[in-house]
PDB file of C-alpha atoms in Angstrom:
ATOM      1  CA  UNK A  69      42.336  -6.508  31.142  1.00 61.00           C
ATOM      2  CA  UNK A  70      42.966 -10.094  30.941  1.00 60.00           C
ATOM      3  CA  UNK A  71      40.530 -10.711  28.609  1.00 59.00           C
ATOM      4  CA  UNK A  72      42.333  -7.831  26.238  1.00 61.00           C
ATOM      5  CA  UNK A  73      45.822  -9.149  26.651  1.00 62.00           C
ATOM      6  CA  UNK A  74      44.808 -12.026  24.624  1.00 56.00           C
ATOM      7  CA  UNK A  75      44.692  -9.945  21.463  1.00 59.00           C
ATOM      8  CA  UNK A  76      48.393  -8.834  21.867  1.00 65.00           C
ATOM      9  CA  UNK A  77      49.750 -12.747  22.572  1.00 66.00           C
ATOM     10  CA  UNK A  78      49.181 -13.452  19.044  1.00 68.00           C
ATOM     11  CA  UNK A  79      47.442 -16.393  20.187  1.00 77.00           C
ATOM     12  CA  UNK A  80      43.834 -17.320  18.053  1.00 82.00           C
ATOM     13  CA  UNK A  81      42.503 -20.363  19.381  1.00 80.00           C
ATOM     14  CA  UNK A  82      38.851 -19.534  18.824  1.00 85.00           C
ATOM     15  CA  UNK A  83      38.468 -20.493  14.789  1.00 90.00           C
ATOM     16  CA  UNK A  84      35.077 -19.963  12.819  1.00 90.00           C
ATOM     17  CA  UNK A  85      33.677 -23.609  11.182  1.00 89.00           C
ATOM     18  CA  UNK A  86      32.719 -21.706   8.550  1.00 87.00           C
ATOM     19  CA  UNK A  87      35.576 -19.630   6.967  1.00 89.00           C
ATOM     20  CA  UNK A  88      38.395 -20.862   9.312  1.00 82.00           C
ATOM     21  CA  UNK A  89      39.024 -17.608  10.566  1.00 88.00           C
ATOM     22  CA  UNK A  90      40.333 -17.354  13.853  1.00 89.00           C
ATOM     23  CA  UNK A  91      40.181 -15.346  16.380  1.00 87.00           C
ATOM     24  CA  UNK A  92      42.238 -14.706  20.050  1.00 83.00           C
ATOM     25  CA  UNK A  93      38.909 -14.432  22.011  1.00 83.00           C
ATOM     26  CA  UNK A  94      35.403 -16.604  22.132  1.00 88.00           C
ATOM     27  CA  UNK A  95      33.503 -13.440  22.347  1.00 88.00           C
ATOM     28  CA  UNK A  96      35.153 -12.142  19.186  1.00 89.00           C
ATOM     29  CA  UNK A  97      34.370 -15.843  17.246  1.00 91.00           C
ATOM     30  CA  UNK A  98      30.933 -15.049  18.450  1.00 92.00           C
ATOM     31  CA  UNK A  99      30.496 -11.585  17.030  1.00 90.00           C
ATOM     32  CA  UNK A 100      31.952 -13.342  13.452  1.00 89.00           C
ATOM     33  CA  UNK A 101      29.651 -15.695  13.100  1.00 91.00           C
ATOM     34  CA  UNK A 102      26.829 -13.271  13.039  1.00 89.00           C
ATOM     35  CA  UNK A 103      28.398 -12.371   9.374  1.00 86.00           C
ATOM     36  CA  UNK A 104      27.816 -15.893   8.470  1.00 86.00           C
ATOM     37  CA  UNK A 105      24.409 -16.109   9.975  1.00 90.00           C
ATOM     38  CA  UNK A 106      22.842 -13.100   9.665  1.00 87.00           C
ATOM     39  CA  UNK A 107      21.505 -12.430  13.154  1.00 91.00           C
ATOM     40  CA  UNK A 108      21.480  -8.936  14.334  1.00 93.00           C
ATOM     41  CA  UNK A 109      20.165  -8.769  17.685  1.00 93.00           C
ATOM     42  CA  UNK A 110      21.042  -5.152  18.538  1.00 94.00           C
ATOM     43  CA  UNK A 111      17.703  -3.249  17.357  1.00 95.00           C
ATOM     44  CA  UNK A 112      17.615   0.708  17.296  1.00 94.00           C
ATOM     45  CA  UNK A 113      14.438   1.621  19.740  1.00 95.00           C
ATOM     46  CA  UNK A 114      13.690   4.890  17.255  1.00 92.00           C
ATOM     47  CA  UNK A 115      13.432   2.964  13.490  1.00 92.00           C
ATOM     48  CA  UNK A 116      13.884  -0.570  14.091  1.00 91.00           C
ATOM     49  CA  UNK A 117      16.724  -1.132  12.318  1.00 92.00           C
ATOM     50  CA  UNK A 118      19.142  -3.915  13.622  1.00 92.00           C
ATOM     51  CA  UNK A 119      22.278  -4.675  13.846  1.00 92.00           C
ATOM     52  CA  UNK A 120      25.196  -7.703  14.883  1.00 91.00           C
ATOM     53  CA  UNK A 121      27.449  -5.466  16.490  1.00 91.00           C
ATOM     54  CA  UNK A 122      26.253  -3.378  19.807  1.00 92.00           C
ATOM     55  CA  UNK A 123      29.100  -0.983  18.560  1.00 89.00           C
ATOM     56  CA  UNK A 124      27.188  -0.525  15.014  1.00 89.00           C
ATOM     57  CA  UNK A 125      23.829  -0.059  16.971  1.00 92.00           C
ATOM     58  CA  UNK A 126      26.021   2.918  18.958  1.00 89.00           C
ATOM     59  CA  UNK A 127      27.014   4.567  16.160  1.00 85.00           C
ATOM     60  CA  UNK A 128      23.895   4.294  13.757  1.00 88.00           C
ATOM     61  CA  UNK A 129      21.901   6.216  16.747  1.00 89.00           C
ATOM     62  CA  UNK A 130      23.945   9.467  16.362  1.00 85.00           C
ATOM     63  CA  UNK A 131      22.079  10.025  13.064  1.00 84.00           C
ATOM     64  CA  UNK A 132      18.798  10.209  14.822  1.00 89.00           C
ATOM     65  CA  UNK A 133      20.510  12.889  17.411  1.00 88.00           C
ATOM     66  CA  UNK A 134      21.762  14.745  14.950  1.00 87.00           C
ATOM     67  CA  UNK A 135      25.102  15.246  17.179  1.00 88.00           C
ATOM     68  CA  UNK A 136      28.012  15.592  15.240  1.00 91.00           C
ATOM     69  CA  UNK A 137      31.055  15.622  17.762  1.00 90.00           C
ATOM     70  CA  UNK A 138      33.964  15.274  15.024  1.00 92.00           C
ATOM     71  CA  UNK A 139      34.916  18.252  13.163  1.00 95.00           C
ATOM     72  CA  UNK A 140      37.423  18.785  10.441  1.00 95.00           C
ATOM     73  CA  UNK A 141      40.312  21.307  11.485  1.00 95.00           C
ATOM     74  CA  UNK A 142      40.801  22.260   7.722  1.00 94.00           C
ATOM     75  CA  UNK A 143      37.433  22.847   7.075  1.00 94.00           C
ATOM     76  CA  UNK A 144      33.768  23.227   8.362  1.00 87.00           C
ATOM     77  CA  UNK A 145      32.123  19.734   7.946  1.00 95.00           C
ATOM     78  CA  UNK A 146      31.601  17.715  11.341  1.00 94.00           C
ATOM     79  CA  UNK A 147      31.023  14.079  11.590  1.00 92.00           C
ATOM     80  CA  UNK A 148      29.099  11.795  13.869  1.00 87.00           C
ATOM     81  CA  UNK A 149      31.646   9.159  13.717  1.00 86.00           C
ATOM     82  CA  UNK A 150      35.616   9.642  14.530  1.00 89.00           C
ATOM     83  CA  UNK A 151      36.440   6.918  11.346  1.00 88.00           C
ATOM     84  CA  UNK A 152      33.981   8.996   9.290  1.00 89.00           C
ATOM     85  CA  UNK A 153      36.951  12.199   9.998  1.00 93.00           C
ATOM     86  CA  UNK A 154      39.345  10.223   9.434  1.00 90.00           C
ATOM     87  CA  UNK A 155      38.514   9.254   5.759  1.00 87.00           C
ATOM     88  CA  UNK A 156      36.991  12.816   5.553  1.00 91.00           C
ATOM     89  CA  UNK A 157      40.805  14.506   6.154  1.00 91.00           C
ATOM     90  CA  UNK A 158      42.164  12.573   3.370  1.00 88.00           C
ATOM     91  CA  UNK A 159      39.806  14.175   0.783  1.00 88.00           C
ATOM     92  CA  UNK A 160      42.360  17.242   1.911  1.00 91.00           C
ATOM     93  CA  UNK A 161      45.818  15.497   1.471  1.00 87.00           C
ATOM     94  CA  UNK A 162      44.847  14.977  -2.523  1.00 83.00           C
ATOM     95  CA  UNK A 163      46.404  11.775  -2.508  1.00 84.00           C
ATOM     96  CA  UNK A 164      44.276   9.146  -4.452  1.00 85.00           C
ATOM     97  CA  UNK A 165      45.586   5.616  -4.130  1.00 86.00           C
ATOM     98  CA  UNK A 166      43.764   3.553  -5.170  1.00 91.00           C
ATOM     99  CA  UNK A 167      43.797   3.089  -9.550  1.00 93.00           C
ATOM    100  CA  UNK A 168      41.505   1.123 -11.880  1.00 93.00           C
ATOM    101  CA  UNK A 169      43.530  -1.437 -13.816  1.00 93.00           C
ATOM    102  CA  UNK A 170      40.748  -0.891 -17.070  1.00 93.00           C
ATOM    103  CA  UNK A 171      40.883   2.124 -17.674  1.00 94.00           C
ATOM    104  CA  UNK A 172      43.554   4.258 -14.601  1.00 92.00           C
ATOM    105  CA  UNK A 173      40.840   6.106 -12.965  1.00 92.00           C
ATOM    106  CA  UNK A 174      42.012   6.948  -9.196  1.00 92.00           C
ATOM    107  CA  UNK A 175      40.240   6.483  -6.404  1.00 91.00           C
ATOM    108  CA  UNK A 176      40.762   7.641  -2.578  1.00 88.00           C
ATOM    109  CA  UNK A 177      39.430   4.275  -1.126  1.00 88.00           C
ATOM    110  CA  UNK A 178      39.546   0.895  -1.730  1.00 90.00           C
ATOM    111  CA  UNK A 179      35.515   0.357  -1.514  1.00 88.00           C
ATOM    112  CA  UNK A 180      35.538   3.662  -4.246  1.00 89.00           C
ATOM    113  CA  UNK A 181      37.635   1.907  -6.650  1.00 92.00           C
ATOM    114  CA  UNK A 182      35.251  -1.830  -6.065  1.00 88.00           C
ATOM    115  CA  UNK A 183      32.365  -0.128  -6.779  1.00 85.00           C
ATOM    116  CA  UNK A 184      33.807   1.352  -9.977  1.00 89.00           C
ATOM    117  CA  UNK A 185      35.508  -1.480 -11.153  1.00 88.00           C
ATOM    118  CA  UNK A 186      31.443  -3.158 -11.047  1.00 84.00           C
ATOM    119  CA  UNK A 187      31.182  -0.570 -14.103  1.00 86.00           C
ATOM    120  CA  UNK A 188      33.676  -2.492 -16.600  1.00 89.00           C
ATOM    121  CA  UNK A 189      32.848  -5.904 -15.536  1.00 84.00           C
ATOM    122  CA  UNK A 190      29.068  -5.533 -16.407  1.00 82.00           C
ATOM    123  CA  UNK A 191      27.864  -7.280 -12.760  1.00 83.00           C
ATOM    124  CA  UNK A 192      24.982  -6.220 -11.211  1.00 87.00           C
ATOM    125  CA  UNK A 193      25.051  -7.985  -8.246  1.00 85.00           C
ATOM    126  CA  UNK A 194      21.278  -5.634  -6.837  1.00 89.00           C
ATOM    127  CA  UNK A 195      18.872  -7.997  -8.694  1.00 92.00           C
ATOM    128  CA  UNK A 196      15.115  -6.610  -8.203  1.00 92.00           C
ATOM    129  CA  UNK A 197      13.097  -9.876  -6.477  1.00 92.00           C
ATOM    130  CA  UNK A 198      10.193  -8.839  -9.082  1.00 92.00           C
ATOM    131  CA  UNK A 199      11.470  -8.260 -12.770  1.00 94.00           C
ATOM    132  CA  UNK A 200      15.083  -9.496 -12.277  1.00 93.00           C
ATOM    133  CA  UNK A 201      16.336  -6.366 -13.647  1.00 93.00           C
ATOM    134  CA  UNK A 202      19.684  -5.572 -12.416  1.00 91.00           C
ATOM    135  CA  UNK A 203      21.444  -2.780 -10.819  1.00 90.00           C
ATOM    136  CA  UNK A 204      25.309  -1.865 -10.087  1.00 86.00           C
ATOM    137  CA  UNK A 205      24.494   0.437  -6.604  1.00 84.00           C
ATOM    138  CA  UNK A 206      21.839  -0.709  -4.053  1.00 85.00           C
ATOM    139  CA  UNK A 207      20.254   3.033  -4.287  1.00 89.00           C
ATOM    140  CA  UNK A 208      19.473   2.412  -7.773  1.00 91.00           C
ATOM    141  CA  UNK A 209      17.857  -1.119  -7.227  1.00 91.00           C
ATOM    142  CA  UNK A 210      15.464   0.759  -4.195  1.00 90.00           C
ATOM    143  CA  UNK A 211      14.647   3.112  -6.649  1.00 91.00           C
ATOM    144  CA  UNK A 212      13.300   0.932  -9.242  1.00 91.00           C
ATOM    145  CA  UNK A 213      11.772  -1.313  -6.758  1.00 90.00           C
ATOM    146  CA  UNK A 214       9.598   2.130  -6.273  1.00 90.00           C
ATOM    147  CA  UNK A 215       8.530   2.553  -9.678  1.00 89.00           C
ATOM    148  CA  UNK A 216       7.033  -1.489  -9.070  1.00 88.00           C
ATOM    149  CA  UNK A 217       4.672  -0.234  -6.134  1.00 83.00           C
ATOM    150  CA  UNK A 218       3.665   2.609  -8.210  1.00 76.00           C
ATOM    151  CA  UNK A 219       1.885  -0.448 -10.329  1.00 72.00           C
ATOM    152  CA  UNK A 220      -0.312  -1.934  -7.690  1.00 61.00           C
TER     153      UNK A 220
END
């Protein structure tokens, strides 16, 4: 409890070297800099997959359960994760945002409306580590990078 009352002082002693950042608690600092460094040392035991947040480990094993604990009251779709609802129910409420500035397409999320906007600019930030052929979406670069191992 003491620990958690820091975040409410407003206090952030705890800065990142990096970014300047800063942050109310060491431990928090400490989960940061994993964005910087790229460690993940939370592993999933079932596909090996790892992660920099224990919380993000958590989560990522309800889609090898299966269990879906979250459901929609205004319709029938259920959802591992409680955010995952959340942004779910506003796909009812109709209310879009979020609007291109090239061309006034609306989005329902800000990530939606970044990854569209990657459409006008021409950027294609997924560059394939064997042709350096380009691609807007990750999905798209993976399955190009397929058609390469079809070669060997």
């Amino acid at each position: 409890l003491k620990k958690h009352k820091l975040v409410h002082n407003g206090e952030k002693l705890h800065g990142c070297n990096i970014c300047a950042k800063s942050f109310s608690r060491a431990d928090s600092l400490k989960c940061h800099q994993r964005t910087h460094s790229g460690e993940k040392p939370f592993t999933c035991d079932q596909c090996a997959q790892s992660f920099a947040l224990q919380g993000t480990l958590k989560s990522h094993k309800l889609t090898h359960s299966g269990e879906k604990p979250f459901s929609c009251d205004q319709c029938a779709q259920s959802f591992a994760l409680q955010g995952t609802l959340k942004t779910h129910k506003l796909t009812h409420s109709g209310v879009q945002t979020y609007s291109c500035d090239v061309c006034l397409k609306s989005f329902l999320l800000a990530l939606t409306l970044k990854r569209h906007k990657l459409t006008h600019g021409g950027e294609k930030p997924h560059v394939c580590v064997i042709c350096n052929k380009g691609f807007i979406r990750p999905y798209q670069l993976k399955a190009h990078e397929l058609k390469h191992k079809g070669e060997d």
